[in-house]
Amino acid sequence: MNTIILATDGSTYSNEAAHYLVATPLLNRDFIVHVVHCEPEVRGDVVSFIGKDEVDAWHHEESDKAMRSVVEILRKGNVNFECHEMTGFTPQKVIDYAAHVKANVIVLGSHHRSPLMNAVLGSVSSRILAHATCPVLVI
């Protein structure tokens, strides 16, 4: 069975990547999609003030919201999937997880920001493309 990582941030771009997986004739159904979402870690005084349990609950809630639409798309398309929540630096977490499960490909939607915005904000897609050890499909 082939393993596909679908990284989502809850955007319409991620939804388009999910629609691609459902509709593309290039892929057979002998695959499982690992839907992954990564929230940045909450650091410093915030954790000590709010508490780890509340931060964990917030991470879970945000990941659930971000994965909800792609999960519905995959479910309607009869695609096998499982969901994974992560915290940390998104590009590295996605790359590490893909290596861990020996993914055949990482699929993600791109926001199509300008080169200036990518230089200022950074681009998750660009970082994953630059460092992943498996193929990356940007939709």
PDB file of C-alpha atoms in Angstrom:
ATOM      1  CA  MET A   1       0.000   0.000   0.000  1.00  0.00           C
ATOM      2  CA  ASN A   2       1.243   3.484  -0.881  1.00  0.00           C
ATOM      3  CA  THR A   3       1.396   6.190   1.750  1.00  0.00           C
ATOM      4  CA  ILE A   4       0.479   9.767   0.929  1.00  0.00           C
ATOM      5  CA  ILE A   5       0.901  12.688   3.299  1.00  0.00           C
ATOM      6  CA  LEU A   6      -1.691  15.438   2.864  1.00  0.00           C
ATOM      7  CA  ALA A   7      -0.577  18.469   4.852  1.00  0.00           C
ATOM      8  CA  THR A   8      -3.435  20.831   5.624  1.00  0.00           C
ATOM      9  CA  ASP A   9      -3.764  24.250   7.176  1.00  0.00           C
ATOM     10  CA  GLY A  10      -7.551  24.359   6.845  1.00  0.00           C
ATOM     11  CA  SER A  11      -7.443  26.615   3.779  1.00  0.00           C
ATOM     12  CA  THR A  12      -9.238  26.288   0.465  1.00  0.00           C
ATOM     13  CA  TYR A  13      -5.816  25.462  -1.015  1.00  0.00           C
ATOM     14  CA  SER A  14      -5.643  22.368   1.171  1.00  0.00           C
ATOM     15  CA  ASN A  15      -9.170  21.482   0.131  1.00  0.00           C
ATOM     16  CA  GLU A  16      -8.110  21.673  -3.526  1.00  0.00           C
ATOM     17  CA  ALA A  17      -5.274  19.247  -2.794  1.00  0.00           C
ATOM     18  CA  ALA A  18      -7.801  16.848  -1.214  1.00  0.00           C
ATOM     19  CA  HIS A  19     -10.127  17.196  -4.208  1.00  0.00           C
ATOM     20  CA  TYR A  20      -7.169  16.380  -6.463  1.00  0.00           C
ATOM     21  CA  LEU A  21      -6.496  13.156  -4.557  1.00  0.00           C
ATOM     22  CA  VAL A  22     -10.132  12.129  -4.862  1.00  0.00           C
ATOM     23  CA  ALA A  23     -10.500  13.001  -8.550  1.00  0.00           C
ATOM     24  CA  THR A  24      -7.164  12.197 -10.146  1.00  0.00           C
ATOM     25  CA  PRO A  25      -7.039   9.158 -12.405  1.00  0.00           C
ATOM     26  CA  LEU A  26      -3.265   9.018 -11.867  1.00  0.00           C
ATOM     27  CA  LEU A  27      -3.653   7.390  -8.487  1.00  0.00           C
ATOM     28  CA  ASN A  28      -5.174   4.027  -7.853  1.00  0.00           C
ATOM     29  CA  ARG A  29      -7.009   3.290  -4.625  1.00  0.00           C
ATOM     30  CA  ASP A  30      -4.139   1.262  -3.196  1.00  0.00           C
ATOM     31  CA  PHE A  31      -3.091   4.089  -0.909  1.00  0.00           C
ATOM     32  CA  ILE A  32      -3.778   5.589   2.471  1.00  0.00           C
ATOM     33  CA  VAL A  33      -3.713   9.312   3.072  1.00  0.00           C
ATOM     34  CA  HIS A  34      -2.188  10.576   6.307  1.00  0.00           C
ATOM     35  CA  VAL A  35      -3.859  13.933   6.891  1.00  0.00           C
ATOM     36  CA  VAL A  36      -1.482  16.017   8.995  1.00  0.00           C
ATOM     37  CA  HIS A  37      -1.848  19.395  10.617  1.00  0.00           C
ATOM     38  CA  CYS A  38       0.785  21.178  12.649  1.00  0.00           C
ATOM     39  CA  GLU A  39       0.220  23.983  15.127  1.00  0.00           C
ATOM     40  CA  PRO A  40       3.115  26.101  16.371  1.00  0.00           C
ATOM     41  CA  GLU A  41       4.280  25.365  19.882  1.00  0.00           C
ATOM     42  CA  VAL A  42       3.139  27.712  22.616  1.00  0.00           C
ATOM     43  CA  ARG A  43       6.186  28.739  24.597  1.00  0.00           C
ATOM     44  CA  GLY A  44       7.355  30.598  27.641  1.00  0.00           C
ATOM     45  CA  ASP A  45       5.078  32.324  30.055  1.00  0.00           C
ATOM     46  CA  VAL A  46       1.956  31.441  28.109  1.00  0.00           C
ATOM     47  CA  VAL A  47       2.209  27.764  29.042  1.00  0.00           C
ATOM     48  CA  SER A  48       2.950  28.519  32.686  1.00  0.00           C
ATOM     49  CA  PHE A  49       0.100  31.026  32.845  1.00  0.00           C
ATOM     50  CA  ILE A  50      -2.543  29.011  30.980  1.00  0.00           C
ATOM     51  CA  GLY A  51      -1.407  25.478  31.714  1.00  0.00           C
ATOM     52  CA  LYS A  52      -0.340  22.529  29.570  1.00  0.00           C
ATOM     53  CA  ASP A  53      -3.783  20.865  29.539  1.00  0.00           C
ATOM     54  CA  GLU A  54      -5.445  23.997  28.169  1.00  0.00           C
ATOM     55  CA  VAL A  55      -2.727  24.457  25.548  1.00  0.00           C
ATOM     56  CA  ASP A  56      -3.064  20.806  24.496  1.00  0.00           C
ATOM     57  CA  ALA A  57      -6.842  21.191  24.259  1.00  0.00           C
ATOM     58  CA  TRP A  58      -6.402  24.322  22.128  1.00  0.00           C
ATOM     59  CA  HIS A  59      -3.945  22.516  19.804  1.00  0.00           C
ATOM     60  CA  HIS A  60      -6.418  19.635  19.438  1.00  0.00           C
ATOM     61  CA  GLU A  61      -9.304  21.998  18.693  1.00  0.00           C
ATOM     62  CA  GLU A  62      -7.302  23.961  16.098  1.00  0.00           C
ATOM     63  CA  SER A  63      -6.062  20.780  14.396  1.00  0.00           C
ATOM     64  CA  ASP A  64      -9.584  19.375  14.311  1.00  0.00           C
ATOM     65  CA  LYS A  65     -10.851  22.569  12.658  1.00  0.00           C
ATOM     66  CA  ALA A  66      -7.996  22.586  10.134  1.00  0.00           C
ATOM     67  CA  MET A  67      -8.494  18.935   9.139  1.00  0.00           C
ATOM     68  CA  ARG A  68     -12.293  18.912   9.092  1.00  0.00           C
ATOM     69  CA  SER A  69     -12.896  19.970   5.485  1.00  0.00           C
ATOM     70  CA  VAL A  70     -10.248  17.729   3.878  1.00  0.00           C
ATOM     71  CA  VAL A  71     -11.468  14.801   5.961  1.00  0.00           C
ATOM     72  CA  GLU A  72     -14.989  15.362   4.639  1.00  0.00           C
ATOM     73  CA  ILE A  73     -13.696  15.551   1.048  1.00  0.00           C
ATOM     74  CA  LEU A  74     -11.714  12.324   1.438  1.00  0.00           C
ATOM     75  CA  ARG A  75     -14.606  10.566   3.176  1.00  0.00           C
ATOM     76  CA  LYS A  76     -17.022  11.498   0.379  1.00  0.00           C
ATOM     77  CA  GLY A  77     -14.468  10.264  -2.160  1.00  0.00           C
ATOM     78  CA  ASN A  78     -14.115   6.894  -0.383  1.00  0.00           C
ATOM     79  CA  VAL A  79     -10.413   7.483   0.228  1.00  0.00           C
ATOM     80  CA  ASN A  80      -8.694   5.650   3.086  1.00  0.00           C
ATOM     81  CA  PHE A  81      -7.229   8.147   5.535  1.00  0.00           C
ATOM     82  CA  GLU A  82      -6.072   8.704   9.075  1.00  0.00           C
ATOM     83  CA  CYS A  83      -5.471  11.991  10.902  1.00  0.00           C
ATOM     84  CA  HIS A  84      -2.398  13.159  12.785  1.00  0.00           C
ATOM     85  CA  GLU A  85      -2.017  16.267  14.925  1.00  0.00           C
ATOM     86  CA  MET A  86       1.425  17.787  15.446  1.00  0.00           C
ATOM     87  CA  THR A  87       2.970  20.769  17.160  1.00  0.00           C
ATOM     88  CA  GLY A  88       6.186  22.511  16.231  1.00  0.00           C
ATOM     89  CA  PHE A  89       7.804  23.919  13.101  1.00  0.00           C
ATOM     90  CA  THR A  90       5.470  22.758  10.346  1.00  0.00           C
ATOM     91  CA  PRO A  91       7.905  22.038   7.487  1.00  0.00           C
ATOM     92  CA  GLN A  92      10.225  19.968   9.672  1.00  0.00           C
ATOM     93  CA  LYS A  93       7.380  18.094  11.374  1.00  0.00           C
ATOM     94  CA  VAL A  94       5.802  17.169   8.018  1.00  0.00           C
ATOM     95  CA  ILE A  95       9.158  16.063   6.577  1.00  0.00           C
ATOM     96  CA  ASP A  96      10.013  14.033   9.684  1.00  0.00           C
ATOM     97  CA  TYR A  97       6.597  12.369   9.717  1.00  0.00           C
ATOM     98  CA  ALA A  98       6.843  11.535   6.000  1.00  0.00           C
ATOM     99  CA  ALA A  99      10.211   9.870   6.610  1.00  0.00           C
ATOM    100  CA  HIS A 100       8.841   8.007   9.638  1.00  0.00           C
ATOM    101  CA  VAL A 101       5.967   6.433   7.663  1.00  0.00           C
ATOM    102  CA  LYS A 102       8.080   6.027   4.505  1.00  0.00           C
ATOM    103  CA  ALA A 103       5.681   8.193   2.507  1.00  0.00           C
ATOM    104  CA  ASN A 104       5.629   7.857  -1.252  1.00  0.00           C
ATOM    105  CA  VAL A 105       4.638  11.511  -1.693  1.00  0.00           C
ATOM    106  CA  ILE A 106       3.717  14.643   0.251  1.00  0.00           C
ATOM    107  CA  VAL A 107       0.735  16.548  -1.182  1.00  0.00           C
ATOM    108  CA  LEU A 108      -0.059  20.111  -0.183  1.00  0.00           C
ATOM    109  CA  GLY A 109      -1.900  23.154  -1.422  1.00  0.00           C
ATOM    110  CA  SER A 110       0.034  26.325  -2.103  1.00  0.00           C
ATOM    111  CA  HIS A 111      -1.162  29.809  -1.194  1.00  0.00           C
ATOM    112  CA  HIS A 112       0.582  31.353  -4.230  1.00  0.00           C
ATOM    113  CA  ARG A 113       2.024  34.277  -2.316  1.00  0.00           C
ATOM    114  CA  SER A 114       4.306  36.752  -4.002  1.00  0.00           C
ATOM    115  CA  PRO A 115       8.072  36.195  -3.790  1.00  0.00           C
ATOM    116  CA  LEU A 116       8.295  39.172  -1.399  1.00  0.00           C
ATOM    117  CA  MET A 117       5.696  37.704   0.953  1.00  0.00           C
ATOM    118  CA  ASN A 118       7.444  34.313   0.841  1.00  0.00           C
ATOM    119  CA  ALA A 119      10.732  36.012   1.700  1.00  0.00           C
ATOM    120  CA  VAL A 120       9.159  37.820   4.660  1.00  0.00           C
ATOM    121  CA  LEU A 121       6.824  35.124   5.949  1.00  0.00           C
ATOM    122  CA  GLY A 122       8.556  32.045   4.635  1.00  0.00           C
ATOM    123  CA  SER A 123       6.781  29.360   2.707  1.00  0.00           C
ATOM    124  CA  VAL A 124       5.900  25.979   4.157  1.00  0.00           C
ATOM    125  CA  SER A 125       5.625  24.607   0.622  1.00  0.00           C
ATOM    126  CA  SER A 126       9.053  25.907  -0.371  1.00  0.00           C
ATOM    127  CA  ARG A 127      10.715  24.532   2.740  1.00  0.00           C
ATOM    128  CA  ILE A 128       9.116  21.117   2.308  1.00  0.00           C
ATOM    129  CA  LEU A 129      10.088  21.068  -1.384  1.00  0.00           C
ATOM    130  CA  ALA A 130      13.674  21.948  -0.500  1.00  0.00           C
ATOM    131  CA  HIS A 131      14.152  19.363   2.254  1.00  0.00           C
ATOM    132  CA  ALA A 132      11.800  16.420   1.745  1.00  0.00           C
ATOM    133  CA  THR A 133      13.365  13.089   0.896  1.00  0.00           C
ATOM    134  CA  CYS A 134      10.311  11.918  -1.057  1.00  0.00           C
ATOM    135  CA  PRO A 135       8.488  13.568  -3.988  1.00  0.00           C
ATOM    136  CA  VAL A 136       6.302  16.573  -3.186  1.00  0.00           C
ATOM    137  CA  LEU A 137       3.171  17.425  -5.177  1.00  0.00           C
ATOM    138  CA  VAL A 138       2.093  21.059  -4.806  1.00  0.00           C
ATOM    139  CA  ILE A 139      -1.469  21.778  -5.890  1.00  0.00           C
TER     140      ILE A 139
END
